[in-house]
CSV table of N, CA and C in Angstrom, one decimal:
chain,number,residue,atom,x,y,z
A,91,UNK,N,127.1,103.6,86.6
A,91,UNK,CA,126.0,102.7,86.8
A,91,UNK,C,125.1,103.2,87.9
A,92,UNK,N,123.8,103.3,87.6
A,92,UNK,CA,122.7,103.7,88.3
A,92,UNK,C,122.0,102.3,89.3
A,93,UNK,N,121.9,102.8,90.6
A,93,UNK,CA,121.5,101.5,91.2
A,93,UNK,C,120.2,102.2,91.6
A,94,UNK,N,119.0,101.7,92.3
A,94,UNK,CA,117.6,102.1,92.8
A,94,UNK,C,117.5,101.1,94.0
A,95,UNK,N,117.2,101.2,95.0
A,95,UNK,CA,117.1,101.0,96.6
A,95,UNK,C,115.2,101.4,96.7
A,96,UNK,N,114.7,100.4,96.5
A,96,UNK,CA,112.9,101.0,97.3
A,96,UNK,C,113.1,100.1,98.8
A,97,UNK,N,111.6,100.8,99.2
A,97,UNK,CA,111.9,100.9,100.7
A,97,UNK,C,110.0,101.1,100.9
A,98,UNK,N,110.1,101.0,102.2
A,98,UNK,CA,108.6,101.6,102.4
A,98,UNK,C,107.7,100.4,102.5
A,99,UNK,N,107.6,99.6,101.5
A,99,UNK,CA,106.2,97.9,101.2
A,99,UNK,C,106.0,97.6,102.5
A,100,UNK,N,104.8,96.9,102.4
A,100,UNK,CA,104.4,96.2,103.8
A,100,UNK,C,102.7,95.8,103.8
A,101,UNK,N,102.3,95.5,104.3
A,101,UNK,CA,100.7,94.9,105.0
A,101,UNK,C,100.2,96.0,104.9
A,102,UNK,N,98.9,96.1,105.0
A,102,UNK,CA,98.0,97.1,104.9
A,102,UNK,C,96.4,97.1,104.7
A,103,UNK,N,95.9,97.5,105.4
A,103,UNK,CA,94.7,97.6,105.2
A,103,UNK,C,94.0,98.5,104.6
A,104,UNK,N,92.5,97.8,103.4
A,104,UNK,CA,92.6,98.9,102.7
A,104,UNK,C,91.9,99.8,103.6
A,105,UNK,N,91.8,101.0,102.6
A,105,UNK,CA,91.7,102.2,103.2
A,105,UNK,C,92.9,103.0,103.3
A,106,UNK,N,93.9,102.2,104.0
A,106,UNK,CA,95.3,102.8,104.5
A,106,UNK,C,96.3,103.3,103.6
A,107,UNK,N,97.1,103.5,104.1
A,107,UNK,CA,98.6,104.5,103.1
A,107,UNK,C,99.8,103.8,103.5
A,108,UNK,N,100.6,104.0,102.6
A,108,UNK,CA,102.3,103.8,103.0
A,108,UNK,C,103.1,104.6,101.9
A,109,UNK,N,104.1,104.8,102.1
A,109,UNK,CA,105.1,105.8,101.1
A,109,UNK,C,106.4,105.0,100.5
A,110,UNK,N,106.1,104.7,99.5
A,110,UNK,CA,107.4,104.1,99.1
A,110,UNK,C,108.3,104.8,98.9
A,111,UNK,N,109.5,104.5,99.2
A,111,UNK,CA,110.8,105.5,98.7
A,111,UNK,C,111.8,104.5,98.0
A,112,UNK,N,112.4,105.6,96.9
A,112,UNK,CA,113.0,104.6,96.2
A,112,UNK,C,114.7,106.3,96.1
A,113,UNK,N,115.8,105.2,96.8
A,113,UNK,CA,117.1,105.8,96.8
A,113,UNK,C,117.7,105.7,95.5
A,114,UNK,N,117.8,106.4,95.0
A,114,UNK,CA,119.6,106.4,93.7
A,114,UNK,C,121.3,106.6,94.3
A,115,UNK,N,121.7,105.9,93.6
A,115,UNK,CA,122.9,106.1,93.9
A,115,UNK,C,123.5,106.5,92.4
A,116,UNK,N,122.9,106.8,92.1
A,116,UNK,CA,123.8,107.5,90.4
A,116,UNK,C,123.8,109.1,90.4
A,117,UNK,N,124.6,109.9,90.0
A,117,UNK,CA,124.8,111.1,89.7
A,117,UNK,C,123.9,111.6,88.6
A,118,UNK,N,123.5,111.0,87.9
A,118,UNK,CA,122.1,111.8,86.9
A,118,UNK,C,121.0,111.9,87.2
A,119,UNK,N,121.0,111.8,88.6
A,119,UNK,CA,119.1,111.5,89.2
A,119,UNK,C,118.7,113.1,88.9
A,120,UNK,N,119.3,113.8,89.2
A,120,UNK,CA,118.8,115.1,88.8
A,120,UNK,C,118.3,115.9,88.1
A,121,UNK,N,118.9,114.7,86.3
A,121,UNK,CA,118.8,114.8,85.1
A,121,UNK,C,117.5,113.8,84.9
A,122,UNK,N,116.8,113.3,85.6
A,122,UNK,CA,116.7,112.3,85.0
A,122,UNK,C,115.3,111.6,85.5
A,123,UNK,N,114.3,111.5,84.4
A,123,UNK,CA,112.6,111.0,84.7
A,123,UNK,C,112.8,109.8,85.3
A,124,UNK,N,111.6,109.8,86.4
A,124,UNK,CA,111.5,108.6,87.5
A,124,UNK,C,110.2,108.3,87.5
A,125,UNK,N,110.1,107.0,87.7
A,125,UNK,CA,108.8,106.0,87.6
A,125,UNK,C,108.6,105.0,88.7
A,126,UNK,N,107.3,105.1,88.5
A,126,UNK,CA,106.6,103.4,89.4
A,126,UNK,C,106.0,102.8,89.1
A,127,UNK,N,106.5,101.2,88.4
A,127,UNK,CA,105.6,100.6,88.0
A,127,UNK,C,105.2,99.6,89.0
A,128,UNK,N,104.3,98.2,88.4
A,128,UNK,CA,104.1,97.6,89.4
A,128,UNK,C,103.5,96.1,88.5
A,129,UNK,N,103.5,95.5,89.4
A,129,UNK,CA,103.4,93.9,88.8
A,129,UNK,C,102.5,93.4,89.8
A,130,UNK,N,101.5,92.5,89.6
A,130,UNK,CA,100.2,91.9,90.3
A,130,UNK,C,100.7,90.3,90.5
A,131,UNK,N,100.1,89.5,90.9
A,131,UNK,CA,100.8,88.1,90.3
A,131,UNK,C,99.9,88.1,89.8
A,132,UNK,N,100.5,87.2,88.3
A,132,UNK,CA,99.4,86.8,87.0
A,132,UNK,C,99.3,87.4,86.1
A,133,UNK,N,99.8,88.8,86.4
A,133,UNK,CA,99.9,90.1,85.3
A,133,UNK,C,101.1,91.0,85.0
A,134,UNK,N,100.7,91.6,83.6
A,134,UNK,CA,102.4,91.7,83.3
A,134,UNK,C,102.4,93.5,83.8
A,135,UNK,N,103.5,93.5,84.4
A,135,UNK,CA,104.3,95.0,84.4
A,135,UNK,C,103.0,95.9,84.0
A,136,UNK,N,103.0,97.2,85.0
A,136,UNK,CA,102.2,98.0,84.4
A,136,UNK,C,102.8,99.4,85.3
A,137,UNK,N,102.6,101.0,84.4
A,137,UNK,CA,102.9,101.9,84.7
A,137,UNK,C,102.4,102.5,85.6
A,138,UNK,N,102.8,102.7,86.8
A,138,UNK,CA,101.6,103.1,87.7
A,138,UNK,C,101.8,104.7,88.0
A,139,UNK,N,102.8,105.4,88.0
A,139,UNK,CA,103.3,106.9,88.0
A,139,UNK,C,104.4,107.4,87.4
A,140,UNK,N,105.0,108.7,86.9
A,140,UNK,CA,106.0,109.0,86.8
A,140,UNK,C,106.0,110.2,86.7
A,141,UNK,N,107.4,110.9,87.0
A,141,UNK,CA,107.6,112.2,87.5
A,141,UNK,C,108.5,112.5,86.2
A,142,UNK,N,108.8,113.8,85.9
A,142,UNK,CA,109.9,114.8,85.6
A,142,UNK,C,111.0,115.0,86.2
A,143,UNK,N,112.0,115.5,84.9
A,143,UNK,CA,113.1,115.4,85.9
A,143,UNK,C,113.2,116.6,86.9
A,144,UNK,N,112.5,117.5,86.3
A,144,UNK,CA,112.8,118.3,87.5
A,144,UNK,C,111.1,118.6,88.4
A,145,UNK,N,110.5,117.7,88.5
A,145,UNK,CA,109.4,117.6,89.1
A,145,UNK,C,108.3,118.9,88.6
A,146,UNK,N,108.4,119.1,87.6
A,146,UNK,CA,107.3,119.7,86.9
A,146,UNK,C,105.7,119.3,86.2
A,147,UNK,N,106.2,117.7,86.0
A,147,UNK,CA,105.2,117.1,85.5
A,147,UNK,C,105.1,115.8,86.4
A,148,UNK,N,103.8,115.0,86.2
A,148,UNK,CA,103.7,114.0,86.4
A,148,UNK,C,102.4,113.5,85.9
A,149,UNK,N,102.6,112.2,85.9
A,149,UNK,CA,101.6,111.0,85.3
A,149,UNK,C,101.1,109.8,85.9
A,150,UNK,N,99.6,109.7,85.7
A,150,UNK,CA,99.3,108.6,86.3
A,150,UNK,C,98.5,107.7,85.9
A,151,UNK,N,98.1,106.3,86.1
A,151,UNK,CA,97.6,105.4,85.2
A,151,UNK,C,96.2,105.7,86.2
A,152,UNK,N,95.1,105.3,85.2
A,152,UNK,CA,93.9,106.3,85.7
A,152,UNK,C,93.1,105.4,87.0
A,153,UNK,N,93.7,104.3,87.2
A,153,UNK,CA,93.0,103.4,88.5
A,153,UNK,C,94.0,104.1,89.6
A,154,UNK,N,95.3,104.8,90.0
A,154,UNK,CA,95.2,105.5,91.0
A,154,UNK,C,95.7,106.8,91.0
A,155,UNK,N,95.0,107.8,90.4
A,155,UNK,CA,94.5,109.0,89.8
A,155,UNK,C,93.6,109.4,91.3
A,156,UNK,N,93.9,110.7,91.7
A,156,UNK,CA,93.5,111.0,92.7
A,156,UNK,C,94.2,110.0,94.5
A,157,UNK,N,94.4,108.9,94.1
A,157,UNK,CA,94.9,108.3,95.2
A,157,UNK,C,96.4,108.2,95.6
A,158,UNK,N,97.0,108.2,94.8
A,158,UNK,CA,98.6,107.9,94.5
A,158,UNK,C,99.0,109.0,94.4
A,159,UNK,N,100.5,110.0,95.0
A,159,UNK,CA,101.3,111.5,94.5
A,159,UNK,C,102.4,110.7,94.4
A,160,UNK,N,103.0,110.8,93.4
A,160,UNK,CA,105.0,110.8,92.8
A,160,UNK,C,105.1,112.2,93.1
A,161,UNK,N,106.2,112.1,93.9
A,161,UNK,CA,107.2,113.3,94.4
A,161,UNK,C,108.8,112.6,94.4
A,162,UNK,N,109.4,114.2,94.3
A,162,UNK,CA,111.2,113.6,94.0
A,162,UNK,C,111.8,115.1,94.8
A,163,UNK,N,113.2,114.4,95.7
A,163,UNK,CA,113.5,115.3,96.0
A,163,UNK,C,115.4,115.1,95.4
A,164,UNK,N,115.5,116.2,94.8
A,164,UNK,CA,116.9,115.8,93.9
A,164,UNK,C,118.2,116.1,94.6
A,165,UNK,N,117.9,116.6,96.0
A,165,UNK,CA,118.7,116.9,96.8
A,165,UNK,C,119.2,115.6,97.9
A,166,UNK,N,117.8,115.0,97.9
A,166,UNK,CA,118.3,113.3,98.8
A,166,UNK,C,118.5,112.7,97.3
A,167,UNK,N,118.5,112.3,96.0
A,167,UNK,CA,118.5,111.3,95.2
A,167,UNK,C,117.3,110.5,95.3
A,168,UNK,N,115.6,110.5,95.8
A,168,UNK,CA,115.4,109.9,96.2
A,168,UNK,C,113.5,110.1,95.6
A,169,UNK,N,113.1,109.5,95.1
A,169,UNK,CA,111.7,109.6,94.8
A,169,UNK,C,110.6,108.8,95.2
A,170,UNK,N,109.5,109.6,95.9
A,170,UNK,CA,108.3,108.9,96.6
A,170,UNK,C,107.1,108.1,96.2
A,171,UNK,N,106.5,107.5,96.6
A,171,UNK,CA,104.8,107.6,96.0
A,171,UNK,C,104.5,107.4,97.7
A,172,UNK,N,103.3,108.1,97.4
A,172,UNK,CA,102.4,108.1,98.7
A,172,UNK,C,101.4,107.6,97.9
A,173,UNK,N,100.8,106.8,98.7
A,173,UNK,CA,99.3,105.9,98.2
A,173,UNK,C,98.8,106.0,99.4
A,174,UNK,N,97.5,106.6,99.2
A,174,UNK,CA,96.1,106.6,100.0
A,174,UNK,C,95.2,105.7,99.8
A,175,UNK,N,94.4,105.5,100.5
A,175,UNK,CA,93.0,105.0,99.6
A,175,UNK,C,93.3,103.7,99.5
A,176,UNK,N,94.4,103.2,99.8
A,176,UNK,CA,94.5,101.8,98.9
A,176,UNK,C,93.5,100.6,99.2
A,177,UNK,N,93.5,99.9,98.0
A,177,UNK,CA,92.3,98.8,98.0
A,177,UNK,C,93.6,97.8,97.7
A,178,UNK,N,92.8,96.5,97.8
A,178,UNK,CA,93.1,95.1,97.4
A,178,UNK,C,94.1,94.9,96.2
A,179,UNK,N,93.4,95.3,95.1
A,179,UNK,CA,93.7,95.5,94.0
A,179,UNK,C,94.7,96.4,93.3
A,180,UNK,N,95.5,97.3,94.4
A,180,UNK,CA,96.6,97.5,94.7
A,180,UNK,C,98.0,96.5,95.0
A,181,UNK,N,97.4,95.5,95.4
A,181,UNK,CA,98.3,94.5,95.6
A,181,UNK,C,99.4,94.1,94.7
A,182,UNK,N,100.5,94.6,94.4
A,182,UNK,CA,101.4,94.1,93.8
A,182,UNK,C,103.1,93.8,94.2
A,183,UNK,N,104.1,93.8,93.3
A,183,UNK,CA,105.5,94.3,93.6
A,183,UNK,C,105.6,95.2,92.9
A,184,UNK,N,105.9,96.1,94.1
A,184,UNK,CA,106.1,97.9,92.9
A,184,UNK,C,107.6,98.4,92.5
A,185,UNK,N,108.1,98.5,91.9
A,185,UNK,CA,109.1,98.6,91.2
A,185,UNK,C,109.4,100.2,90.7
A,186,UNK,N,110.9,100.8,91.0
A,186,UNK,CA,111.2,102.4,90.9
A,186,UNK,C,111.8,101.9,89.5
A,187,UNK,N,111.8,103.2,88.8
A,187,UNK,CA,112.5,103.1,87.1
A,187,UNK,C,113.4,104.4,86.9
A,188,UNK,N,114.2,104.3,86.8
A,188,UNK,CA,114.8,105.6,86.0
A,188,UNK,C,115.4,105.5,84.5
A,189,UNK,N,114.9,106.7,83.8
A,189,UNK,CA,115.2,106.8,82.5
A,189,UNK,C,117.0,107.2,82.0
A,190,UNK,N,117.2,106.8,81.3
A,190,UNK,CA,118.6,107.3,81.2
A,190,UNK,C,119.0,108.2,80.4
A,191,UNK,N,118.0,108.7,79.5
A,191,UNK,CA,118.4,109.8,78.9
A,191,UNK,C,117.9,111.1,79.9
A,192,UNK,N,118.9,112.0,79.4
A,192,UNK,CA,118.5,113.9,80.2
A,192,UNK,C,117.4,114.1,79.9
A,193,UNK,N,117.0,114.9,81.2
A,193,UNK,CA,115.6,116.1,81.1
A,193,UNK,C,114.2,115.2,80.8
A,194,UNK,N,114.2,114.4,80.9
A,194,UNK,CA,112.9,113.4,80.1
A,194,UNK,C,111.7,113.7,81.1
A,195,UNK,N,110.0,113.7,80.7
A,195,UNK,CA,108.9,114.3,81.2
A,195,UNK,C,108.4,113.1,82.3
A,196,UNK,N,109.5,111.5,82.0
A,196,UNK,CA,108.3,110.4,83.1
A,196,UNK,C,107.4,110.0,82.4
A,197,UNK,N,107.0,109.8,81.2
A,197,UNK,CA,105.1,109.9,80.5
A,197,UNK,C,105.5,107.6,80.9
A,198,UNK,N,104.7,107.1,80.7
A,198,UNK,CA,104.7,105.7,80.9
A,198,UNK,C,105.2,104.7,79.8
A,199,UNK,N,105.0,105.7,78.5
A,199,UNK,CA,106.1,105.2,77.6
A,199,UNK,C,107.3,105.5,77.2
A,200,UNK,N,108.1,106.1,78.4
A,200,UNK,CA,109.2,106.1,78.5
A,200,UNK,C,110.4,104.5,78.4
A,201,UNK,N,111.5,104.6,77.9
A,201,UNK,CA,112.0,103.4,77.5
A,201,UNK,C,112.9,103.5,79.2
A,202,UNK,N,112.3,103.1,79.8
A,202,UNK,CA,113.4,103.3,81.4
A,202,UNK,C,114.2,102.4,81.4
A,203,UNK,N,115.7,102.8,81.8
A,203,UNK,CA,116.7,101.6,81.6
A,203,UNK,C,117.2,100.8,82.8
A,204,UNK,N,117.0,101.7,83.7
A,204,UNK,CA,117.6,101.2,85.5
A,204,UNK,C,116.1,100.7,86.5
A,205,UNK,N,116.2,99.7,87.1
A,205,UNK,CA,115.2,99.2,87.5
A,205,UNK,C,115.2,98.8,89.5
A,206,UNK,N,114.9,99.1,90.3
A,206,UNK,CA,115.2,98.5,91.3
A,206,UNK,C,114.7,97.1,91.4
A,207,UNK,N,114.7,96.3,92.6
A,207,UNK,CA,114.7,95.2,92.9
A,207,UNK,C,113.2,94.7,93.4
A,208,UNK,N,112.6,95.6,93.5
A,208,UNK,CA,111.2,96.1,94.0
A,208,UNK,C,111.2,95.8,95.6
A,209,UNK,N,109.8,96.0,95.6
A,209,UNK,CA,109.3,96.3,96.9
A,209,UNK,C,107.7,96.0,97.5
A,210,UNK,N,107.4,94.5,98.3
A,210,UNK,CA,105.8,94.2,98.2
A,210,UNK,C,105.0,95.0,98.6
A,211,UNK,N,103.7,95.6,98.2
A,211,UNK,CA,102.7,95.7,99.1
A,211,UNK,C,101.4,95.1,98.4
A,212,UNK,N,101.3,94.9,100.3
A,212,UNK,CA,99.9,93.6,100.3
A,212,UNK,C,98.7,94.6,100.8
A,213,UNK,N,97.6,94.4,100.4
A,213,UNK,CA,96.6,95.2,101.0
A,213,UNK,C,95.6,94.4,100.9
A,214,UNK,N,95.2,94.4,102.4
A,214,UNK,CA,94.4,93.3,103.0
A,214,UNK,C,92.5,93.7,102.8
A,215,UNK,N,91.6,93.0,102.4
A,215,UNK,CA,90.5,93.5,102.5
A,215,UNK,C,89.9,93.4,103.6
């Protein structure tokens, strides 16, 4: 069983940054495409990044394109997003995903099976 641990949420002003990190405790992280989605209140689930398994690729939903990096390091189990730039409209619960099948690219229609518990961030105008 694959667990996900995020970390990092908090207040913010826009303009500002914070780094979510999201821990695995499963042995296929290494095998295995990682994601960040994220939920607004009022609105459903949406794809906001996702990595390769072996960090070759990544993807991003085109409102934080240039603002947002997904990085993975397979040596801690543990995958990032750094968000810059953030505005208001960033505001959600962001949520890590991992896929469960091997080697997979992260694209946002990935069927991801392991979910963390999420993590808020508020961004104040």
């Amino acid at each position: 069983q694959v667990q996900l641990v995020e970390s990092g949420g908090g207040l913010v002003q826009a303009g500002g940054s914070l780094r979510l990190s999201c821990a695995s405790s499963g042995r296929t992280f290494s095998t295995s495409a990682m994601a960040w989605f994220r939920q607004a209140p009022g609105k459903e689930r949406e794809f906001a990044a996702g990595i390769a398994w072996d960090g070759s690729r990544t993807y991003y939903t085109d409102s934080v394109k240039g603002r947002f990096t997904i990085s993975r390091d397979n040596a801690k189990n543990t995958v990032y997003l750094q968000m810059n730039s953030l505005k208001p409209e960033d505001t959600a619960v962001y949520y890590c995903a991992a896929d469960r099948l091997k080697f997979g690219m992260g694209h946002g229609n990935t069927q991801y099976h392991y979910w963390g518990q999420g993590t808020q961030v508020t961004v104040s105008s």
